[in-house]
C-alpha positions as a printed Julia matrix, in Angstrom:
398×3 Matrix{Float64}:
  -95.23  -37.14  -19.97
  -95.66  -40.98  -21.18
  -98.77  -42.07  -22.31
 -101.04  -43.94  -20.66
 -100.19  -47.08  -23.21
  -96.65  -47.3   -22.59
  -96.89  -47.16  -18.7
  -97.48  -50.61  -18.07
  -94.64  -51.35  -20.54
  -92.36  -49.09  -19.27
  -93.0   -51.11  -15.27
  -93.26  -54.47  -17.12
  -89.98  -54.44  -18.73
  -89.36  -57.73  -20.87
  -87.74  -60.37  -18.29
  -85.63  -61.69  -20.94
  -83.9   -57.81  -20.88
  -83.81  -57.71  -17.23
  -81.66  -61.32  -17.25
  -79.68  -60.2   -19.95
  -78.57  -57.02  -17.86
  -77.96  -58.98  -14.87
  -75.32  -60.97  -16.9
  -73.86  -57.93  -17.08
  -73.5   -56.7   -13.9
  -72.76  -60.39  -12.58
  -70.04  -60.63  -15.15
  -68.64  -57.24  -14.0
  -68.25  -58.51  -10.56
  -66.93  -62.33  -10.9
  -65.81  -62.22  -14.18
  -67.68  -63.03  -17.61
  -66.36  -66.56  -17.56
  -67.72  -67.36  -14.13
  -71.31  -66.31  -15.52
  -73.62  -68.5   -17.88
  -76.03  -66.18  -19.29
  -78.88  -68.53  -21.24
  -81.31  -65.54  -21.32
  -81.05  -63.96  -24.85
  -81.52  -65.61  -28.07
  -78.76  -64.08  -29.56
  -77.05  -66.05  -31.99
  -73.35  -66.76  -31.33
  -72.25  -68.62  -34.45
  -71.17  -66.62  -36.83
  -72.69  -64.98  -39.96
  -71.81  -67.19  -42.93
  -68.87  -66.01  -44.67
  -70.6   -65.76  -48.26
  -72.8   -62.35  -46.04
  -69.55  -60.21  -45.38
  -68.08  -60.83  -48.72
  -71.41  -60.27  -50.36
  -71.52  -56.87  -48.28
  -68.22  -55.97  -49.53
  -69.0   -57.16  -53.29
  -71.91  -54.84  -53.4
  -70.47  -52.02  -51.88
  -67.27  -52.43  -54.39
  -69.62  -53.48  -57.3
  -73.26  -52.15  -57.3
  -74.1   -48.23  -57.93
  -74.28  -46.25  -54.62
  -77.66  -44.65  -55.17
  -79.44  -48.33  -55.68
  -77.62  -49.71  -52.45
  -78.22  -46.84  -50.08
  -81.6   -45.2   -51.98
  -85.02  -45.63  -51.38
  -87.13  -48.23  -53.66
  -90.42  -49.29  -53.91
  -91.95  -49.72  -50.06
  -92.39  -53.24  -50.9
  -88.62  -53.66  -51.71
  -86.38  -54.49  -54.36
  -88.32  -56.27  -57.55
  -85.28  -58.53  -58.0
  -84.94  -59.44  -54.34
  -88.23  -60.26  -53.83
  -88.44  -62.73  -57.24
  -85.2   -64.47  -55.87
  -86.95  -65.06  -52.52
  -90.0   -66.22  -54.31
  -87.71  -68.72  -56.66
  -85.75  -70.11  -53.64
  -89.29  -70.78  -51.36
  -90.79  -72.32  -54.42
  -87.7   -74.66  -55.06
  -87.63  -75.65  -51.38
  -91.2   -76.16  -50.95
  -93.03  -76.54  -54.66
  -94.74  -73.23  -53.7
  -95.91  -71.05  -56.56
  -94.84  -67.34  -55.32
  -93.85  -64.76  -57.45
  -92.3   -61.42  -56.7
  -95.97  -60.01  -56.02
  -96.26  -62.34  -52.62
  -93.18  -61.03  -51.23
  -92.76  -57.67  -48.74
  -89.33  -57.23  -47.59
  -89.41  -56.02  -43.81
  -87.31  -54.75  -40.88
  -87.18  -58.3   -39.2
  -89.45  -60.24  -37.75
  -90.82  -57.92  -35.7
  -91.59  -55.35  -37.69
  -93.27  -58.09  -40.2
  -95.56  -58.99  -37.16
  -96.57  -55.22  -36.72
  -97.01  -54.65  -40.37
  -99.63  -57.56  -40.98
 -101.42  -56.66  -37.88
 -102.02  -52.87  -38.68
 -103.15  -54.38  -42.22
 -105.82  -56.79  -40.4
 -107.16  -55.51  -37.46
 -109.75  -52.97  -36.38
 -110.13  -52.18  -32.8
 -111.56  -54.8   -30.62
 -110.67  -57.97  -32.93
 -109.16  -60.67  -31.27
 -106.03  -62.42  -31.82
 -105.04  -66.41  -30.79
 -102.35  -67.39  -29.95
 -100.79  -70.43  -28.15
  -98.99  -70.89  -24.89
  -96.05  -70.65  -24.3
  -95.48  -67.93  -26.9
  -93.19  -64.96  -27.58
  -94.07  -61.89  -25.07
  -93.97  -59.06  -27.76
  -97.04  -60.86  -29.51
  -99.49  -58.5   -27.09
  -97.68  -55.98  -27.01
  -97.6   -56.07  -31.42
 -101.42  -56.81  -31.25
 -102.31  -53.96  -28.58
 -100.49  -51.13  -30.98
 -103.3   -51.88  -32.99
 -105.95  -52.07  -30.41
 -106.53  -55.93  -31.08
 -107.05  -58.07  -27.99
 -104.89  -61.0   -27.42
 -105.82  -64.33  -26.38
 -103.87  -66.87  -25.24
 -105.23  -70.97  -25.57
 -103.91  -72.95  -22.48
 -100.64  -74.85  -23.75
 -100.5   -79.01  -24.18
  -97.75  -79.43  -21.5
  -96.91  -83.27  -22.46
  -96.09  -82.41  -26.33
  -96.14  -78.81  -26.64
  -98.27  -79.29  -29.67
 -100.83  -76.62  -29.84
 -104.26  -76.95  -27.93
 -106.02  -77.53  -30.98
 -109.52  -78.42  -28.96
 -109.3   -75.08  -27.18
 -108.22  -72.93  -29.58
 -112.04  -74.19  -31.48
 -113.99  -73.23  -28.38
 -111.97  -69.81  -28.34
 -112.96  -68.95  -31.56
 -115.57  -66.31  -32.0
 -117.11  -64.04  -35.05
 -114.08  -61.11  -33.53
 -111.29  -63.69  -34.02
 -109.5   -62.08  -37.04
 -106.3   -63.89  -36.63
 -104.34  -66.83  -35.04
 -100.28  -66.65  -34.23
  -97.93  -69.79  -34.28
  -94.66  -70.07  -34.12
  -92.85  -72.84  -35.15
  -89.85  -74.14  -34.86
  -91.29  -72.59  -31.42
  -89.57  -69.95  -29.01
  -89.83  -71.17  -26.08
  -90.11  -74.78  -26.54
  -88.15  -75.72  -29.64
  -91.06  -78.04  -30.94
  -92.14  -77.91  -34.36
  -95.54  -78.12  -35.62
  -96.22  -81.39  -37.42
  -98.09  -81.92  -40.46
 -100.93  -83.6   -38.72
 -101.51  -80.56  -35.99
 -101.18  -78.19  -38.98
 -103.7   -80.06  -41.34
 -106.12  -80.02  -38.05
 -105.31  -76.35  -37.46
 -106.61  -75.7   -40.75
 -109.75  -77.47  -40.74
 -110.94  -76.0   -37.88
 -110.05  -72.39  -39.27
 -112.11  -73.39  -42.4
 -115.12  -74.91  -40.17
 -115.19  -71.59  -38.01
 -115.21  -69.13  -41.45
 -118.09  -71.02  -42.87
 -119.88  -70.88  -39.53
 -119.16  -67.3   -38.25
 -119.13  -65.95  -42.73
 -115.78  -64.52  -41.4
 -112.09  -64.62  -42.69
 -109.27  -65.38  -39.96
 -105.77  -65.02  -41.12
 -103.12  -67.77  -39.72
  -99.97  -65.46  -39.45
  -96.84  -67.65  -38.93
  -93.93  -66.32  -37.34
  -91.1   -68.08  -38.56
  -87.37  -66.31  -38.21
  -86.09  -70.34  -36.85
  -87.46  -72.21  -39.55
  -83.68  -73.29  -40.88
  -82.99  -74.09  -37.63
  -83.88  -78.09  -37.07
  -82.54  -80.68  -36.08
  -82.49  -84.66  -36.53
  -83.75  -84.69  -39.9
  -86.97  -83.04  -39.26
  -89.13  -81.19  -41.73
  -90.8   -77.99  -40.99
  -94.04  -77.96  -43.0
  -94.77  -75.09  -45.07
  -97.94  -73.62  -43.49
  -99.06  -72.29  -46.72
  -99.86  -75.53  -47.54
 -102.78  -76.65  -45.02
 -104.66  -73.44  -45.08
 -105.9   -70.72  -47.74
 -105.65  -67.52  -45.7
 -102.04  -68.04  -44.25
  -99.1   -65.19  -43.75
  -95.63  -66.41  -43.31
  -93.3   -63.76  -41.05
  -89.79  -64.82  -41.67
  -86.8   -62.98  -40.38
  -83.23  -64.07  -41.25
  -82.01  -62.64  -38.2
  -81.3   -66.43  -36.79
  -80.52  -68.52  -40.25
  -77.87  -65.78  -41.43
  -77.32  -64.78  -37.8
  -77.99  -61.54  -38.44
  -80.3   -60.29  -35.75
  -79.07  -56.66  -35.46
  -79.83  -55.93  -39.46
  -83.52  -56.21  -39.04
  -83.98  -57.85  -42.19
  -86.83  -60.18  -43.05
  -90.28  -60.67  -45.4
  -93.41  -61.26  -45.48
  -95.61  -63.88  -47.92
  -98.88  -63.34  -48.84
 -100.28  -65.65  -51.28
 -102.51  -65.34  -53.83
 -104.98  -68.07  -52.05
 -105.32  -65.36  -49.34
 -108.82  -63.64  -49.4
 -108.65  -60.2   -51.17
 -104.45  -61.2   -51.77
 -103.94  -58.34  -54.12
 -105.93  -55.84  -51.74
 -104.16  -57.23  -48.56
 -100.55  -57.02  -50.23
 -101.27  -52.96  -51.39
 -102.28  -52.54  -48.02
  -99.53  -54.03  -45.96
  -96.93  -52.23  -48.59
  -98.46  -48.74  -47.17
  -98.58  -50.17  -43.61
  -94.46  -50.6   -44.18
  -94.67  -46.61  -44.89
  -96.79  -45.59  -42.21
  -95.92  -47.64  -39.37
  -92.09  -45.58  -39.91
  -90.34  -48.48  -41.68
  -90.57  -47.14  -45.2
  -89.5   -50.21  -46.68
  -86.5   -52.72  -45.14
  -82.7   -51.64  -45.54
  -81.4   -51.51  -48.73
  -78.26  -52.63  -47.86
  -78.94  -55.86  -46.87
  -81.84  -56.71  -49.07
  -78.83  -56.57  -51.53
  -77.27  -59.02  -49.79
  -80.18  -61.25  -49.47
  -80.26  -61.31  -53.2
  -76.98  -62.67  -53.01
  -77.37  -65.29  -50.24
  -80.52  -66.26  -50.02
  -79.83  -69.9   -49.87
  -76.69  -69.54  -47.15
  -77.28  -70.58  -43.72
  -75.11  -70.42  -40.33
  -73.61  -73.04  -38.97
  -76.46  -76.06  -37.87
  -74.19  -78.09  -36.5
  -72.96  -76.22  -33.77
  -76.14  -75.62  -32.24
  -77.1   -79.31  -32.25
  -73.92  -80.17  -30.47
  -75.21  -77.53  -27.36
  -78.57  -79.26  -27.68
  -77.37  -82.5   -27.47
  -74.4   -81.42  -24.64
  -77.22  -79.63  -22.37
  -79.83  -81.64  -22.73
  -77.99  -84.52  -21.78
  -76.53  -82.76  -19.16
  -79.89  -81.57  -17.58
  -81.51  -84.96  -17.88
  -78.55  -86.56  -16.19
  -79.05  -84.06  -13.2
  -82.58  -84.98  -13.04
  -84.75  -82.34  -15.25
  -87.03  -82.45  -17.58
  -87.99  -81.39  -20.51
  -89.06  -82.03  -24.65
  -86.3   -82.57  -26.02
  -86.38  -79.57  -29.0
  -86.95  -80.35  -32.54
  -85.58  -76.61  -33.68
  -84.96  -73.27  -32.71
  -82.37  -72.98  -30.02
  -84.02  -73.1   -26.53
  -84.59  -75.45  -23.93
  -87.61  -75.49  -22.0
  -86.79  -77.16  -18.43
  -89.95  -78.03  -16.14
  -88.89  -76.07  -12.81
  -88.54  -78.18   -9.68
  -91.0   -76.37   -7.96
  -94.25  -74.41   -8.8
  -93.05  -71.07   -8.56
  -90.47  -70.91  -11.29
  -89.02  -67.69  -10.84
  -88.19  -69.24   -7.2
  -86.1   -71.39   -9.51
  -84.53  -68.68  -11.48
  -83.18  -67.48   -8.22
  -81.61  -70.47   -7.13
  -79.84  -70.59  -10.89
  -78.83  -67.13  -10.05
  -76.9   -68.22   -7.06
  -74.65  -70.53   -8.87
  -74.41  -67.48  -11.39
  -76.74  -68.92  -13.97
  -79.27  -67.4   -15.78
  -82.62  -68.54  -17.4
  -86.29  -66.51  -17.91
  -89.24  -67.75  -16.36
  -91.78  -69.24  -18.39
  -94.43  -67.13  -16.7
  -92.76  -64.84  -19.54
  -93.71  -66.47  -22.19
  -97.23  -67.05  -20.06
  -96.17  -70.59  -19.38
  -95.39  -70.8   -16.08
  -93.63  -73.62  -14.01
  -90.94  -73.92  -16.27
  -87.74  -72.02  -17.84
  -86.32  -71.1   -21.18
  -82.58  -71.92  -21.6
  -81.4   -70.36  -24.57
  -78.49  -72.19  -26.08
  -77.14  -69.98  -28.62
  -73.85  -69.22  -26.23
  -70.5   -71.8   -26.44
  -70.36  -75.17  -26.54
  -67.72  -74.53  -23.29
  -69.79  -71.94  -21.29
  -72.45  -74.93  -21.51
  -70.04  -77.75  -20.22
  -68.7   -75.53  -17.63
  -72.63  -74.68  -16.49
  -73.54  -78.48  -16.07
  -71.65  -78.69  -12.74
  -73.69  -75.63  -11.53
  -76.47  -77.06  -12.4
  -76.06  -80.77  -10.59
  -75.74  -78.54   -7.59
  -79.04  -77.23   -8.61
  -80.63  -80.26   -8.8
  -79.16  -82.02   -5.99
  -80.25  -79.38   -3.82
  -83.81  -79.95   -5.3
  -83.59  -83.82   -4.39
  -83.86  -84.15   -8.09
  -82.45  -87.95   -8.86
  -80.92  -88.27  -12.84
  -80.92  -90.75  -15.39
C-alpha cells in the first residue's frame, strides 16, 4: 500500500531513532541509570521559567478566539514585528514584520522554503557532516541533494569543493551552524568566502542560488564566540530558526523563517512561501505559542549547564585517548572512532551500555555524534565506561 517514495524510508529508519529506542529497551532491562543514552538531541535543561508563566498569562489574560484561532498563514503581525525588532537589536539588521514567517519548527521551515524554490531536478549543496532529514526535505520536492566532502581537520566547510560542485541546476546551498554534528561554527572569514563564490557562480551561470541557513542552535555557544549573522555576507540568504533548543521547547514546533528584502524577487518569494505554509498542511505555526514568543522572545535556557557537560566530557574523552574539535556551539560531540568502521565502534559503546550514532548518519563516517544534552551525572558516571573503551582500543590519553 506505501508508495514507492516512502519505501526506502520506511527500511532506512533514522539511526538516531533506532539508538534512542535501544535506550529504551536497555534501560528496561538494567535499569535507566545503568544506561547513557547520547543519541537524541533532546534538550534536558529546562524551559525558562518566564515560557510557563507566559503560557499561563495568556491563557488567563488574552481573548480565547486570538490564542486558539487561525490568523494570517504568515502568523501573528505583532509577533512577527517583535521578532524583527529583537534580530535587528542583536545584529543591526533592518527586518520588519514583512521578512518574518512564523513556522512549525525547524523542520517544517526547511520544507516550506524548499517547496517555494525548487522545481524538479534542481540541485541542492550541502556540507558533510550534515543533518540526515536534509534529503529527505529536498527529495519531497523532487530536488537532488548533494553532499561536498567535509574538511575533517576544522570542520569548516569545503569551500574549494563546494565551487567545483556548482552547476547552472544548483538552486540552493544548506549550512548549519552552530553545526549538528560537529558543534563548529562558521566563522566570518568562511562565510565572507561562501558568499563570494555564490556571487561569482550567479554572474557566471545568470542564475540565483539561495543560501538557506538552518539555525535552531544559534543561542547555543560557548567561550565567548559570535555566530555571524549570515544575512550579512550574502544577498540571497534564508535564515531557518527554530526555538526548539534556545527555549527548549522542541515538542512545540515553533520557529520562523527570514527573508530579506536583499533576496531576489523578496516580496514574490515571501507570498509564495506564506501559501507553501498552507499547502504543505501547516496552515500557519501554533497560535499558542507564537503568543508566547511575543512574550519571550529574548529568554533563553540555561547556557551554562551545557558548557559544564562540554567541558566534563570532553575532558573526559581526551583523557581516555579520543579525539575530537572541541565544539564551539550546539550540544554534540563529534569523537573520531578508533577504527574505520564506526558503527563497529558504536557496538563496542553498546556493550558498556552506551550509546552514540554513527557519523555515516550524518554521511560522515569514521566518527560518532555524542549528544550532550543529558545530566551533568549520567556524563561523569559514562567516563569510566568509556576508559574501558579506550583502553581496550590501545588508545593512550593526555
Amino acid at each position: 500500500m506505501i508508495s514507492k517514495k516512502m519505501t526506502p524510508l520506511v527500511n532506512n529508519n533514522s539511526a538516531i531513532r533506532a539508538m534512542f529506542e535501544e535506550g529504551k529497551r536497555l534501560a528496561a532491562v538494567y535499569g535507566a541509570e545503568n544506561v547513557f543514552d547520547f543519541s537524541l538531541g533532546n534538550p534536558n535543561v529546562p524551559a525558562p521559567a518566564a515560557v510557563n508563566q507566559a503560557i499561563c498569562d495568556i491563557v488567563r489574560e488574552e481573548p480565547s478566539a486570538l490564542v486558539h484561532g487561525y490568523m494570517n498563514n504568515a502568523g501573528f503581525e505583532d509577533v512577527r514585528e517583535a521578532i524583527a525588532v529583537s534580530l535587528n537589536r542583536r545584529f543591526h539588521t533592518a527586518f520588519h514584520m514583512g521578512n518574518i514567517l512564523m513556522t512549525v519548527g525547524a523542520a517544517s521551515g526547511l520544507n516550506v522554503i524548499l517547496k517555494t524554490l525548487l522545481d524538479p531536478g534542481d540541485q541542492v549543496l550541502t556540507f558533510a557532516p550534515y543533518f540526515v532529514e536534509y534529503g529527505n526535505y529536498v527529495r519531497n520536492y523532487d530536488g537532488i541533494l548533494e553532499v561536498v566532502l567535509p574538511d575533517t581537520d576544522t570542520f569548516q566547510p569545503n569551500l574549494e569543493e563546494l565551487s567545483r560542485r556548482i552547476t547552472e541546476r544548483t538552486k540552493a546551498v544548506i549550512i548549519n551552524t552552530p553545526n549538528n554534528p560537529t558543534g563548529v561554527i562558521y566563522s566570518a572569514e568562511t562565510l565572507t568566502r561562501l558568499g563570494s563564490i555564490l556571487e561569482e557562480k550567479e554572474k557566471a551561470f545568470g542564475t540565483q542560488i539561495v543560501l538557506i541557513s538552518d539555525e535552531p542552535y544559534r543561542e547555543l555557544a560557548y567561550d565567548g564566540v559570535e555566530v555571524p549573522y549570515v544575512t550579512k555576507f550574502y544577498h540571497n540568504t534564508v535564515v531557518c530558526y527554530s526555538y526548539s533548543k534556545s527555549l527548549s521547547l522542541p515538542g512545540e514546533r515553533i520557529g520562523y523563517l527570514v527573508i530579506p528584502d536583499e533576496l531576489t524577487d523578496s516580496s514574490e518569494v515571501f507570498n509564495a512561501a506564506v501559501i507553501a505554509n498552507r499547502v504543505t498542511g501547516s496552515v500557519n505555526a501554533p497560535s499558542l505559542m507564537q503568543r508566547v514568543i511575543m512574550r519571550c522572545v529574548d529568554e533563553q535556557a540555561d547556557l551554562e549547564a551545557y558548557d559544564r557537560n562540554r567541558n566534563l566530557l570532553y575532558q573526559g574523552l581526551r583523557e581516555a585517548g579520543f579525539e575530537c574539535v572541541k565544539p564551539q556551539g550546539a550540544f554534540y560531540m563529534f569523537v573520531k572512532s578508533p577504527e574505520p568502521d564506526e558503527k563497529k565502534f558504536c557496538e563496542a559503546c553498546r556493550q558498556e551500555r552506551i550509546l552514540v550514532v554513527p557519523g555515516s548518519s550524518f554521511a560522515c563516517p569514521g566518527y560518532v555524534r555524542i549528544s550532550y544534552c543529558v545530566s551533568y551525572d549520567q556524563i561523569r558516571r559514562s567516563l569510566p565506561g568509556f576508559k574501558r573503551i579506550a583502553k581496550a582500543y590501545g588508545l593512550r590519553g593526555e
